[in-house]
Coordinates of C-alpha atoms in Angstrom, one line a residue:
Chain A
M1 CA 0.0 -0.1 0.0
P2 CA 1.4 3.3 -0.9
I3 CA 1.9 5.5 2.1
A4 CA 3.8 8.9 2.9
C5 CA 7.0 8.9 5.0
V6 CA 7.7 12.2 6.7
N7 CA 11.2 12.5 7.8
A8 CA 12.6 15.9 9.1
G9 CA 10.2 17.8 6.8
N10 CA 10.4 15.9 3.7
A11 CA 7.5 13.8 2.5
T12 CA 8.2 10.9 0.3
I13 CA 5.9 8.2 -1.2
E14 CA 6.9 4.9 -0.2
S15 CA 5.3 1.4 -0.3
D16 CA 4.2 -0.1 3.1
E17 CA 2.9 -3.6 4.0
L18 CA 0.2 -3.8 6.6
S19 CA -0.5 -6.5 9.2
V20 CA -3.9 -7.8 8.1
E21 CA -6.5 -7.7 10.9
E22 CA -10.1 -9.5 10.4
P23 CA -12.5 -10.7 12.8
L24 CA -12.8 -14.3 13.4
E25 CA -16.0 -15.9 14.8
I26 CA -15.5 -19.1 16.8
R27 CA -18.7 -21.3 17.1
V28 CA -19.2 -24.6 18.6
G29 CA -21.8 -27.4 17.9
I30 CA -23.0 -29.4 20.7
P31 CA -24.8 -32.6 19.8
R32 CA -28.1 -32.6 21.8
D33 CA -31.3 -34.9 21.3
G34 CA -30.0 -35.9 17.8
R35 CA -29.3 -32.5 16.4
L36 CA -26.4 -30.0 16.6
V37 CA -26.9 -26.9 18.8
R38 CA -24.7 -24.1 17.3
L39 CA -23.3 -21.4 19.8
S40 CA -21.2 -18.5 19.1
I41 CA -18.6 -18.3 21.7
A42 CA -16.2 -15.6 20.7
V43 CA -15.1 -13.1 18.1
T44 CA -11.5 -12.2 18.0
M45 CA -9.5 -9.8 15.8
R46 CA -6.9 -11.7 14.2
T47 CA -4.5 -12.0 11.3
P48 CA -6.1 -14.6 8.8
G49 CA -4.2 -18.0 8.6
A50 CA -4.3 -21.1 11.0
D51 CA -7.9 -20.2 11.8
V52 CA -8.7 -23.7 12.8
E53 CA -5.6 -23.9 14.9
L54 CA -6.5 -20.5 16.6
A55 CA -10.1 -21.7 17.2
A56 CA -8.8 -25.0 18.7
G57 CA -6.3 -23.4 20.9
F58 CA -8.9 -21.0 22.1
L59 CA -11.2 -23.6 23.2
F60 CA -8.5 -25.6 25.0
T61 CA -6.7 -22.6 26.6
E62 CA -9.8 -21.1 27.8
G63 CA -10.9 -24.2 29.5
I64 CA -13.9 -25.0 27.2
I65 CA -12.5 -28.4 26.0
R66 CA -10.1 -30.3 28.2
H67 CA -8.9 -32.6 25.6
E68 CA -8.3 -32.7 21.7
N69 CA -10.5 -35.8 21.3
E70 CA -13.5 -33.8 22.4
I71 CA -13.5 -32.1 18.9
A72 CA -15.3 -34.3 16.4
D73 CA -14.8 -31.9 13.6
I74 CA -13.4 -28.6 13.2
R75 CA -13.5 -26.4 10.0
T76 CA -14.0 -23.2 8.3
T77 CA -17.7 -23.0 7.5
A78 CA -18.0 -19.5 6.2
F79 CA -15.8 -16.5 5.6
N80 CA -14.2 -15.6 9.0
I81 CA -16.2 -18.3 11.0
V82 CA -14.7 -21.5 12.3
L83 CA -17.2 -24.3 13.7
A84 CA -16.1 -26.8 16.2
T85 CA -18.3 -29.7 16.4
L86 CA -17.9 -31.4 19.8
E87 CA -18.2 -35.1 20.6
P88 CA -21.3 -36.1 22.5
T89 CA -19.0 -37.3 25.3
A90 CA -17.6 -33.5 25.7
R91 CA -18.7 -32.1 29.0
V92 CA -19.0 -28.5 28.2
D93 CA -19.7 -26.0 30.9
P94 CA -21.9 -23.2 29.4
A95 CA -20.5 -20.8 32.1
R96 CA -17.2 -21.2 30.3
F97 CA -18.6 -19.8 27.1
D98 CA -18.4 -16.3 28.7
R99 CA -14.9 -15.2 28.3
H100 CA -15.0 -13.1 31.0
S101 CA -15.9 -15.9 33.7
F102 CA -12.4 -16.7 33.9
V103 CA -12.1 -13.9 36.4
S104 CA -15.5 -13.0 37.4
S105 CA -17.8 -14.2 40.0
S106 CA -20.9 -12.8 41.9
C107 CA -18.8 -11.8 45.1
G108 CA -15.9 -9.8 43.5
V109 CA -12.8 -10.5 41.6
C110 CA -9.1 -10.4 42.3
G111 CA -5.9 -11.6 41.2
K112 CA -6.1 -14.6 43.6
R113 CA -9.4 -15.7 42.2
S114 CA -8.1 -15.4 38.6
I115 CA -5.2 -17.6 39.6
A116 CA -7.7 -20.0 41.4
A117 CA -9.9 -20.3 38.1
V118 CA -6.8 -21.3 36.2
F119 CA -5.9 -24.0 38.8
A120 CA -9.4 -25.1 38.6
L121 CA -9.1 -25.7 34.9
K122 CA -5.8 -26.9 34.0
R123 CA -5.0 -30.5 34.2
H124 CA -1.1 -30.6 34.1
V125 CA 1.0 -30.4 37.0
L126 CA 4.6 -29.1 36.0
Q127 CA 7.4 -31.3 37.2
R128 CA 9.9 -29.2 39.0
G129 CA 13.6 -29.3 37.8
A130 CA 12.7 -30.4 34.3
P131 CA 13.6 -29.8 31.5
R132 CA 17.1 -28.6 32.4
I133 CA 18.0 -25.6 30.4
E134 CA 21.4 -23.7 29.8
A135 CA 21.4 -20.1 30.1
K136 CA 23.1 -19.8 26.6
I137 CA 20.1 -21.5 25.1
I138 CA 17.7 -18.9 26.3
Q139 CA 20.1 -16.2 25.3
G140 CA 20.0 -17.4 21.7
L141 CA 16.1 -17.9 21.4
S142 CA 15.2 -14.2 20.5
Q143 CA 17.8 -14.3 17.7
T144 CA 16.3 -17.4 16.2
Q145 CA 12.8 -16.3 16.5
R146 CA 13.6 -13.1 14.8
A147 CA 15.4 -14.6 12.0
A148 CA 12.2 -16.9 11.4
Q149 CA 9.6 -14.0 12.0
T150 CA 9.6 -12.7 8.5
T151 CA 6.4 -10.9 8.4
F152 CA 7.3 -8.8 11.4
E153 CA 10.5 -7.5 9.5
R154 CA 7.9 -6.4 6.7
T155 CA 5.0 -4.8 8.6
G156 CA 6.4 -4.2 12.3
G157 CA 3.1 -5.1 13.4
L158 CA 3.0 -8.6 14.4
H159 CA 3.2 -10.6 17.7
A160 CA 5.0 -13.9 17.6
A161 CA 4.9 -17.1 19.8
A162 CA 7.4 -19.8 19.1
L163 CA 8.1 -23.1 20.4
F164 CA 11.6 -24.4 21.0
D165 CA 13.0 -28.0 22.2
P166 CA 15.4 -27.6 25.3
A167 CA 18.5 -27.6 22.9
G168 CA 17.1 -24.2 21.5
R169 CA 16.0 -25.7 18.2
L170 CA 12.7 -23.9 16.7
L171 CA 10.0 -26.2 16.4
S172 CA 7.1 -24.0 15.5
L173 CA 6.1 -20.3 15.2
Y174 CA 3.1 -18.3 14.7
E175 CA 2.4 -14.7 14.1
D176 CA -0.7 -12.4 14.7
V177 CA -1.6 -8.8 15.3
G178 CA -3.0 -10.1 18.8
R179 CA -0.4 -11.8 21.0
H180 CA -3.1 -14.1 22.6
N181 CA -4.0 -15.2 19.1
A182 CA -0.3 -16.0 18.1
L183 CA -0.1 -18.2 21.3
D184 CA -3.5 -19.9 20.6
K185 CA -2.6 -20.7 17.2
L186 CA 0.6 -22.4 18.3
I187 CA -1.0 -24.3 21.1
G188 CA -3.9 -25.3 18.9
S189 CA -1.5 -26.6 16.2
E190 CA 0.1 -28.7 19.0
L191 CA -3.2 -30.0 20.2
R192 CA -4.3 -31.2 17.0
A193 CA -1.1 -33.1 16.5
G194 CA -1.6 -34.7 19.9
R195 CA 1.4 -33.1 21.4
V196 CA -0.3 -31.2 24.3
P197 CA 0.8 -31.2 27.4
L198 CA 4.0 -29.7 25.9
E199 CA 6.0 -30.9 28.9
D200 CA 9.6 -30.6 27.6
K201 CA 9.1 -27.5 25.5
L202 CA 10.3 -23.8 25.8
L203 CA 7.8 -21.0 24.6
L204 CA 9.2 -17.5 23.5
L205 CA 6.8 -14.7 23.4
S206 CA 7.8 -11.5 21.2
G207 CA 6.3 -8.9 23.6
R208 CA 5.3 -8.7 27.1
A209 CA 3.9 -11.6 29.4
S210 CA 0.5 -10.9 30.8
F211 CA -1.7 -12.8 32.9
E212 CA -3.7 -14.2 29.8
L213 CA -0.6 -15.6 28.1
I214 CA 0.9 -17.3 31.2
Q215 CA -2.9 -18.7 31.7
K216 CA -2.7 -20.1 28.1
A217 CA 0.9 -21.6 28.6
A218 CA -0.2 -23.2 32.2
M219 CA -3.3 -24.8 30.4
A220 CA -1.0 -26.2 27.7
G221 CA 1.5 -27.5 30.4
I222 CA 4.7 -25.5 29.1
P223 CA 7.3 -25.4 31.7
V224 CA 9.5 -22.6 30.5
V225 CA 8.2 -19.3 29.2
A226 CA 10.5 -16.6 27.9
A227 CA 9.3 -13.1 26.9
V228 CA 11.1 -10.5 25.1
G229 CA 9.4 -7.9 27.1
A230 CA 8.4 -7.3 30.9
P231 CA 5.9 -9.6 32.7
S232 CA 3.0 -8.1 34.8
S233 CA 2.8 -8.8 38.7
L234 CA -0.2 -11.3 38.0
A235 CA 1.8 -13.2 35.5
V236 CA 4.7 -13.8 37.8
S237 CA 2.4 -14.8 40.6
L238 CA 0.7 -17.5 38.3
A239 CA 3.9 -18.7 37.0
R240 CA 5.2 -19.1 40.5
Q241 CA 2.3 -21.0 41.6
S242 CA 2.4 -23.2 38.7
A243 CA 6.1 -24.0 39.1
M244 CA 6.6 -22.4 35.7
T245 CA 9.9 -21.0 34.9
L246 CA 9.3 -17.3 33.8
L247 CA 11.9 -15.2 31.9
G248 CA 11.5 -11.7 30.9
F249 CA 13.5 -9.1 28.8
V250 CA 15.1 -12.0 26.9
R251 CA 17.2 -10.0 24.4
D252 CA 20.6 -8.7 23.7
G253 CA 22.3 -11.8 25.4
R254 CA 20.6 -11.3 29.0
F255 CA 17.4 -12.1 30.6
N256 CA 15.7 -11.7 34.1
V257 CA 14.5 -14.7 36.1
Y258 CA 11.1 -14.0 37.6
A259 CA 9.7 -17.5 38.5
D260 CA 11.2 -20.9 39.2
A261 CA 14.8 -20.8 38.4
G262 CA 15.2 -24.5 39.3
R263 CA 15.4 -25.5 35.7
L264 CA 18.3 -23.3 34.9
M265 CA 21.4 -25.4 34.9
E266 CA 23.7 -22.6 36.2
A267 CA 21.4 -21.1 38.7
P268 CA 22.7 -20.4 42.0
A269 CA 21.0 -21.9 45.0
E270 CA 19.9 -18.7 46.3
L271 CA 17.9 -18.1 43.2
F272 CA 15.7 -21.3 43.7
S273 CA 14.2 -20.0 47.0
M274 CA 14.0 -16.7 45.8
T275 CA 11.9 -17.4 42.7
A276 CA 9.8 -20.3 44.0
G277 CA 9.1 -21.0 47.4
A278 CA 8.8 -17.6 49.3
F279 CA 6.7 -15.7 47.0
S280 CA 4.6 -18.5 46.3
R281 CA 3.7 -19.2 49.8
A282 CA 3.1 -15.6 50.4
N283 CA 0.6 -15.5 47.3
R284 CA -1.3 -18.7 47.9
Chain B
M1 CA 10.8 -7.5 43.9
P2 CA 14.2 -9.2 44.1
I3 CA 14.8 -11.0 40.8
A4 CA 17.9 -12.6 39.0
C5 CA 19.4 -10.8 36.1
V6 CA 21.7 -13.3 33.7
N7 CA 23.9 -11.6 31.7
A8 CA 26.6 -13.4 29.5
G9 CA 26.6 -16.5 32.2
N10 CA 26.7 -14.1 35.3
A11 CA 23.7 -14.2 37.4
T12 CA 23.2 -11.2 39.7
I13 CA 20.4 -10.4 42.1
E14 CA 18.6 -7.1 41.4
S15 CA 15.6 -5.3 42.4
D16 CA 12.9 -5.0 39.7
E17 CA 9.3 -3.2 39.7
L18 CA 6.8 -5.1 38.1
S19 CA 3.7 -3.6 36.1
V20 CA 0.7 -4.3 38.4
E21 CA -2.2 -6.4 36.7
E22 CA -5.4 -7.1 38.4
P23 CA -9.1 -7.9 37.1
L24 CA -11.5 -5.1 37.2
E25 CA -15.2 -5.9 36.8
I26 CA -17.4 -3.2 35.3
R27 CA -21.1 -3.3 36.4
V28 CA -24.1 -1.2 35.3
G29 CA -27.2 -0.7 37.5
I30 CA -30.2 0.0 35.3
P31 CA -33.5 1.5 36.8
R32 CA -36.4 -0.7 36.2
D33 CA -39.9 -0.7 37.9
G34 CA -38.6 1.1 40.9
R35 CA -35.5 -1.0 41.5
L36 CA -31.9 -1.1 40.2
V37 CA -31.2 -4.1 38.1
R38 CA -27.3 -4.8 38.3
L39 CA -25.6 -6.6 35.3
S40 CA -21.9 -7.3 35.1
I41 CA -20.8 -6.5 31.5
A42 CA -17.1 -6.9 31.4
V43 CA -14.0 -8.1 33.5
T44 CA -10.7 -6.4 32.0
M45 CA -7.3 -7.2 33.4
R46 CA -5.9 -3.7 34.1
T47 CA -3.4 -1.8 36.3
P48 CA -5.1 -0.5 39.4
G49 CA -5.9 3.3 39.4
A50 CA -8.4 5.3 37.5
D51 CA -10.8 2.7 37.7
V52 CA -13.9 4.9 37.5
E53 CA -12.4 6.6 34.3
L54 CA -11.7 3.3 32.9
A55 CA -15.3 2.1 33.4
A56 CA -16.7 5.3 32.2
G57 CA -14.6 5.2 29.1
F58 CA -15.3 1.7 28.4
L59 CA -19.2 2.3 28.5
F60 CA -18.7 5.0 26.1
T61 CA -16.3 3.7 23.6
E62 CA -17.9 0.3 23.3
G63 CA -21.3 2.3 22.5
I64 CA -23.1 1.0 25.8
I65 CA -23.9 4.5 26.6
R66 CA -24.0 7.4 24.1
H67 CA -23.4 10.5 26.5
E68 CA -21.9 11.1 29.7
N69 CA -25.1 12.4 31.2
E70 CA -26.5 8.9 30.9
I71 CA -24.4 8.0 33.9
A72 CA -26.4 9.0 37.2
D73 CA -23.7 7.8 39.5
I74 CA -20.5 5.8 39.1
R75 CA -18.1 4.5 41.9
T76 CA -16.0 1.7 43.2
T77 CA -18.5 -0.4 45.2
A78 CA -16.0 -3.3 46.2
F79 CA -12.5 -4.1 45.6
N80 CA -11.9 -4.4 41.8
I81 CA -15.4 -3.6 41.0
V82 CA -17.0 -0.3 39.5
L83 CA -20.6 0.1 39.3
A84 CA -22.3 2.7 37.0
T85 CA -25.8 3.6 37.7
L86 CA -27.5 4.8 34.7
E87 CA -30.3 7.2 34.4
P88 CA -33.8 6.3 33.7
T89 CA -33.6 8.0 30.3
A90 CA -30.6 5.9 29.1
R91 CA -31.7 3.9 26.3
V92 CA -29.4 0.9 27.0
D93 CA -29.4 -2.0 24.4
P94 CA -28.7 -5.2 25.9
A95 CA -27.2 -6.6 23.0
R96 CA -24.3 -4.0 23.4
F97 CA -23.3 -5.9 26.7
D98 CA -21.8 -8.7 25.0
R99 CA -18.4 -7.1 23.9
H100 CA -18.1 -9.4 21.2
S101 CA -21.3 -8.0 19.5
F102 CA -19.2 -5.2 17.8
V103 CA -18.2 -7.5 15.0
S104 CA -20.5 -10.5 15.4
S105 CA -23.8 -11.2 13.5
S106 CA -25.8 -14.4 12.7
C107 CA -24.8 -14.2 9.0
G108 CA -21.1 -14.0 9.3
V109 CA -18.3 -11.4 10.3
C110 CA -15.8 -9.4 8.2
G111 CA -13.9 -6.1 8.5
K112 CA -16.6 -4.3 6.5
R113 CA -19.3 -5.3 9.2
S114 CA -17.0 -4.3 11.9
I115 CA -16.7 -0.6 10.5
A116 CA -20.2 -0.5 9.9
A117 CA -20.9 -1.5 13.4
V118 CA -18.7 1.5 14.4
F119 CA -20.4 3.9 12.2
A120 CA -23.8 2.7 13.6
L121 CA -22.7 3.6 17.0
K122 CA -20.6 6.6 16.8
R123 CA -22.1 10.0 16.9
H124 CA -19.6 12.4 15.7
V125 CA -18.6 13.1 12.1
L126 CA -15.1 14.5 11.8
Q127 CA -14.5 17.8 10.1
R128 CA -12.1 17.4 7.1
G129 CA -8.8 19.8 7.4
A130 CA -9.4 20.6 11.1
P131 CA -7.4 21.0 13.1
R132 CA -4.3 21.9 11.0
I133 CA -1.1 20.4 12.4
E134 CA 2.6 20.8 11.7
A135 CA 4.9 18.0 11.1
K136 CA 7.4 19.2 13.5
I137 CA 4.7 19.1 16.2
I138 CA 3.9 15.4 15.3
Q139 CA 7.7 14.6 15.5
G140 CA 7.9 16.1 19.2
L141 CA 5.0 14.0 20.4
S142 CA 6.7 10.8 21.2
Q143 CA 9.5 12.6 23.1
T144 CA 7.1 14.5 25.3
Q145 CA 5.2 11.3 26.2
R146 CA 8.2 9.3 27.2
A147 CA 9.3 12.1 29.3
A148 CA 5.9 11.9 31.0
Q149 CA 5.6 8.3 31.1
T150 CA 7.3 7.5 34.4
T151 CA 6.1 4.2 35.3
F152 CA 7.1 2.8 31.8
E153 CA 10.7 3.7 32.5
R154 CA 10.7 1.6 35.7
T155 CA 8.9 -1.5 34.5
G156 CA 9.0 -1.5 30.8
G157 CA 5.6 -3.1 30.8
L158 CA 2.9 -0.1 30.5
H159 CA 1.2 0.9 27.4
A160 CA 0.4 4.7 27.2
A161 CA -2.2 6.8 25.9
A162 CA -1.6 10.7 25.7
L163 CA -3.8 13.4 24.6
F164 CA -2.2 16.7 23.2
D165 CA -3.4 20.0 21.8
P166 CA -2.8 21.0 18.2
A167 CA 0.5 22.9 19.4
G168 CA 1.8 19.6 21.0
R169 CA 1.2 20.4 24.7
L170 CA 0.5 17.1 26.7
L171 CA -3.0 17.5 28.2
S172 CA -3.4 14.3 29.7
L173 CA -1.7 11.0 29.9
Y174 CA -2.8 7.4 31.1
E175 CA -0.8 3.9 31.4
D176 CA -2.0 0.5 31.8
V177 CA -0.9 -3.1 31.2
G178 CA -3.6 -3.0 28.5
R179 CA -3.5 -0.6 25.7
H180 CA -7.4 -0.5 25.3
N181 CA -7.4 0.3 29.1
A182 CA -5.0 3.2 28.8
L183 CA -7.2 4.8 26.1
D184 CA -10.5 4.1 27.8
K185 CA -9.2 5.7 31.0
L186 CA -8.0 8.6 28.9
I187 CA -11.5 9.0 27.1
G188 CA -13.4 8.3 30.4
S189 CA -11.5 11.2 32.2
E190 CA -12.4 13.5 29.3
L191 CA -16.0 12.3 29.3
R192 CA -16.4 13.1 32.9
A193 CA -15.2 16.4 32.5
G194 CA -17.7 16.9 29.6
R195 CA -15.0 17.4 27.0
V196 CA -16.0 14.7 24.6
P197 CA -16.2 14.8 21.6
L198 CA -12.3 15.7 21.4
E199 CA -12.7 17.4 18.3
D200 CA -9.5 19.6 18.5
K201 CA -7.0 17.0 20.1
L202 CA -4.3 14.7 19.1
L203 CA -4.0 11.0 20.6
L204 CA -0.7 9.5 20.7
L205 CA -0.6 5.8 21.3
S206 CA 2.6 4.0 22.8
G207 CA 2.4 1.0 20.7
R208 CA 0.6 -0.4 17.7
A209 CA -2.8 0.9 16.4
S210 CA -5.3 -1.9 16.1
F211 CA -8.9 -1.7 15.0
E212 CA -10.1 -1.7 18.7
L213 CA -8.1 1.4 19.4
I214 CA -9.1 3.4 16.3
Q215 CA -12.8 2.2 17.2
K216 CA -12.4 3.9 20.5
A217 CA -10.8 7.0 19.1
A218 CA -13.7 7.5 16.4
M219 CA -16.2 7.0 19.3
A220 CA -14.6 9.8 21.0
G221 CA -14.6 12.0 18.1
I222 CA -10.6 12.3 18.0
P223 CA -9.5 13.8 14.5
V224 CA -5.7 12.9 14.7
V225 CA -4.3 9.6 16.1
A226 CA -0.6 9.0 16.1
A227 CA 1.0 5.6 17.0
V228 CA 4.6 4.9 17.9
G229 CA 4.0 1.3 16.3
A230 CA 2.5 0.0 13.2
P231 CA -1.2 0.2 12.2
S232 CA -3.3 -2.8 11.2
S233 CA -5.1 -3.0 7.7
L234 CA -8.5 -2.7 9.4
A235 CA -7.4 0.2 11.6
V236 CA -6.4 2.1 8.4
S237 CA -9.7 1.2 6.8
L238 CA -11.7 2.4 9.6
A239 CA -9.4 5.6 9.8
R240 CA -9.8 6.4 6.4
Q241 CA -13.7 5.9 6.2
S242 CA -13.9 8.1 9.4
A243 CA -11.9 11.1 7.9
M244 CA -9.5 10.5 10.7
T245 CA -5.8 11.2 10.4
L246 CA -3.8 8.1 11.2
L247 CA 0.0 8.4 11.5
G248 CA 2.3 5.4 12.4
F249 CA 5.9 4.8 13.5
V250 CA 5.9 8.2 15.1
R251 CA 9.5 8.2 16.5
D252 CA 12.9 9.2 15.9
G253 CA 11.9 12.4 14.1
R254 CA 9.8 10.7 11.4
F255 CA 6.4 9.2 10.7
N256 CA 4.3 7.6 8.2
V257 CA 0.9 8.7 7.0
Y258 CA -1.8 6.2 6.6
A259 CA -5.0 8.2 6.7
D260 CA -6.3 11.7 5.8
A261 CA -3.1 13.7 5.3
G262 CA -5.5 16.7 4.8
R263 CA -4.9 17.9 8.5
L264 CA -0.9 18.1 7.7
M265 CA 0.0 21.7 7.0
E266 CA 3.2 20.9 4.7
A267 CA 1.4 17.6 3.0
P268 CA 1.8 17.6 -0.7
A269 CA -1.4 17.6 -2.7
E270 CA -0.9 14.1 -3.9
L271 CA -1.1 12.9 -0.4
F272 CA -4.6 14.0 0.1
S273 CA -6.2 11.8 -2.4
M274 CA -3.8 8.9 -1.9
T275 CA -4.8 8.7 1.8
A276 CA -8.4 9.6 1.7
G277 CA -10.6 9.2 -1.4
A278 CA -9.3 6.3 -3.4
F279 CA -9.0 3.8 -0.4
S280 CA -12.2 5.1 1.0
R281 CA -14.3 4.5 -1.9
A282 CA -12.9 1.2 -2.6
N283 CA -13.6 0.0 1.0
R284 CA -17.2 1.3 1.5

């Protein structure tokens, strides 16, 4: 698309590629009394592509389905609409269809409740101390991701979520205008391949680590999350209580450890208690 | 909070300040048959502070209320809960309580429909060519904002929305872990002061410009939006059809013009048609 670039008073016409943003409606079909009840459960503004993965990931990370085999069929049924037909055996809780219900209750909301809601839904308990990761592997993740994230270089407008093995090899990468969508696409893709929980994997997020992203990673059983940006307070609390290793500012050869240093090979003993026990007890 | 900083193999214990993230529940009270019907309409993960402004801004930018005088009373009623009691004269459409309804319909969703939904709700039509802005004013916005955005410097984790007058003077600035929350706080604050529509103001966004942010700016009648990051395709479409001037990559003394160059004093004539008419006609 032609745009104008204004630099120190001079305007030049240049070509610019925009990140595409379009709504996607996610519907579920529930078998009931011999027919299919269709419900619209969410509309998300996303970058088109991997729509089925996005929908599958959303259903799983938001706790609407608990296992990939609860999806009988999932497909694009119309422009910008994905329908997931559930198995009759899927025990779907209609309350989970309200996206806000993750943190809402009739008697008030708070961070502790938000964390408790994730614990009530997630099925995987992370194993402390596994996998074991070298600091130099972490330090190389960001560069590997940027090399693979081609659209970002062109538009500057896409978030990325990337999955690595403990040796730092890139396994999968998804991009989207919404950071939660990029992660849902990644997790949905792994879910459909039968590889969730992602027990021995590393997740790199191109931006900041919010509660919502850590929630999704926890639902998928990811033990190590590295963010290029800063984490929020509630993201750190959830990671510590989930025994998830959370790293922030992973760039330029350095990173900060916010939760569970126990998976880092070279971590000094004092880090273990500092990023796990103490905070965790205080926040339960 | 103490964290570990790992740099080239050396781990040091450092103090780190986190951006606070907590849920906020927004409720409305609707007078009906002599009593007050209370409904929970949204839970958003936000940085505590300016909660009443956030709730008021959300109600207005999402089209749930159409004017500030439809709010009879708005206050924090419990921890992390704001209740807005509406006037009996407020004509509230229950369909607007579903946040997803902005872009959803029974017969499919698409970007054109999302834009049409904003046009159906917004009450202000922007006046072309006003206010007139100098390029050097735009080029100075980012630096002024960063100087004022103190929390970001400490945590690296907050988005900001800042309001300027046409001379580049900072009028207001709000920060939040969520970019939509920072903008809702800003607009809510102006709404409560009776200054909406913001017809002669400039808005600077610290990050990327998504559809949702341009929607909120359009609802508030803001004529010029400058983003430090990239805009999305749908954000550009909505801005062009709204006759809103949309600038991206506003940093380091330069910026790109994506929509309606007509408010830029020094803009060459070819920019006018390029960023307004042609694209607009093609996308209506």
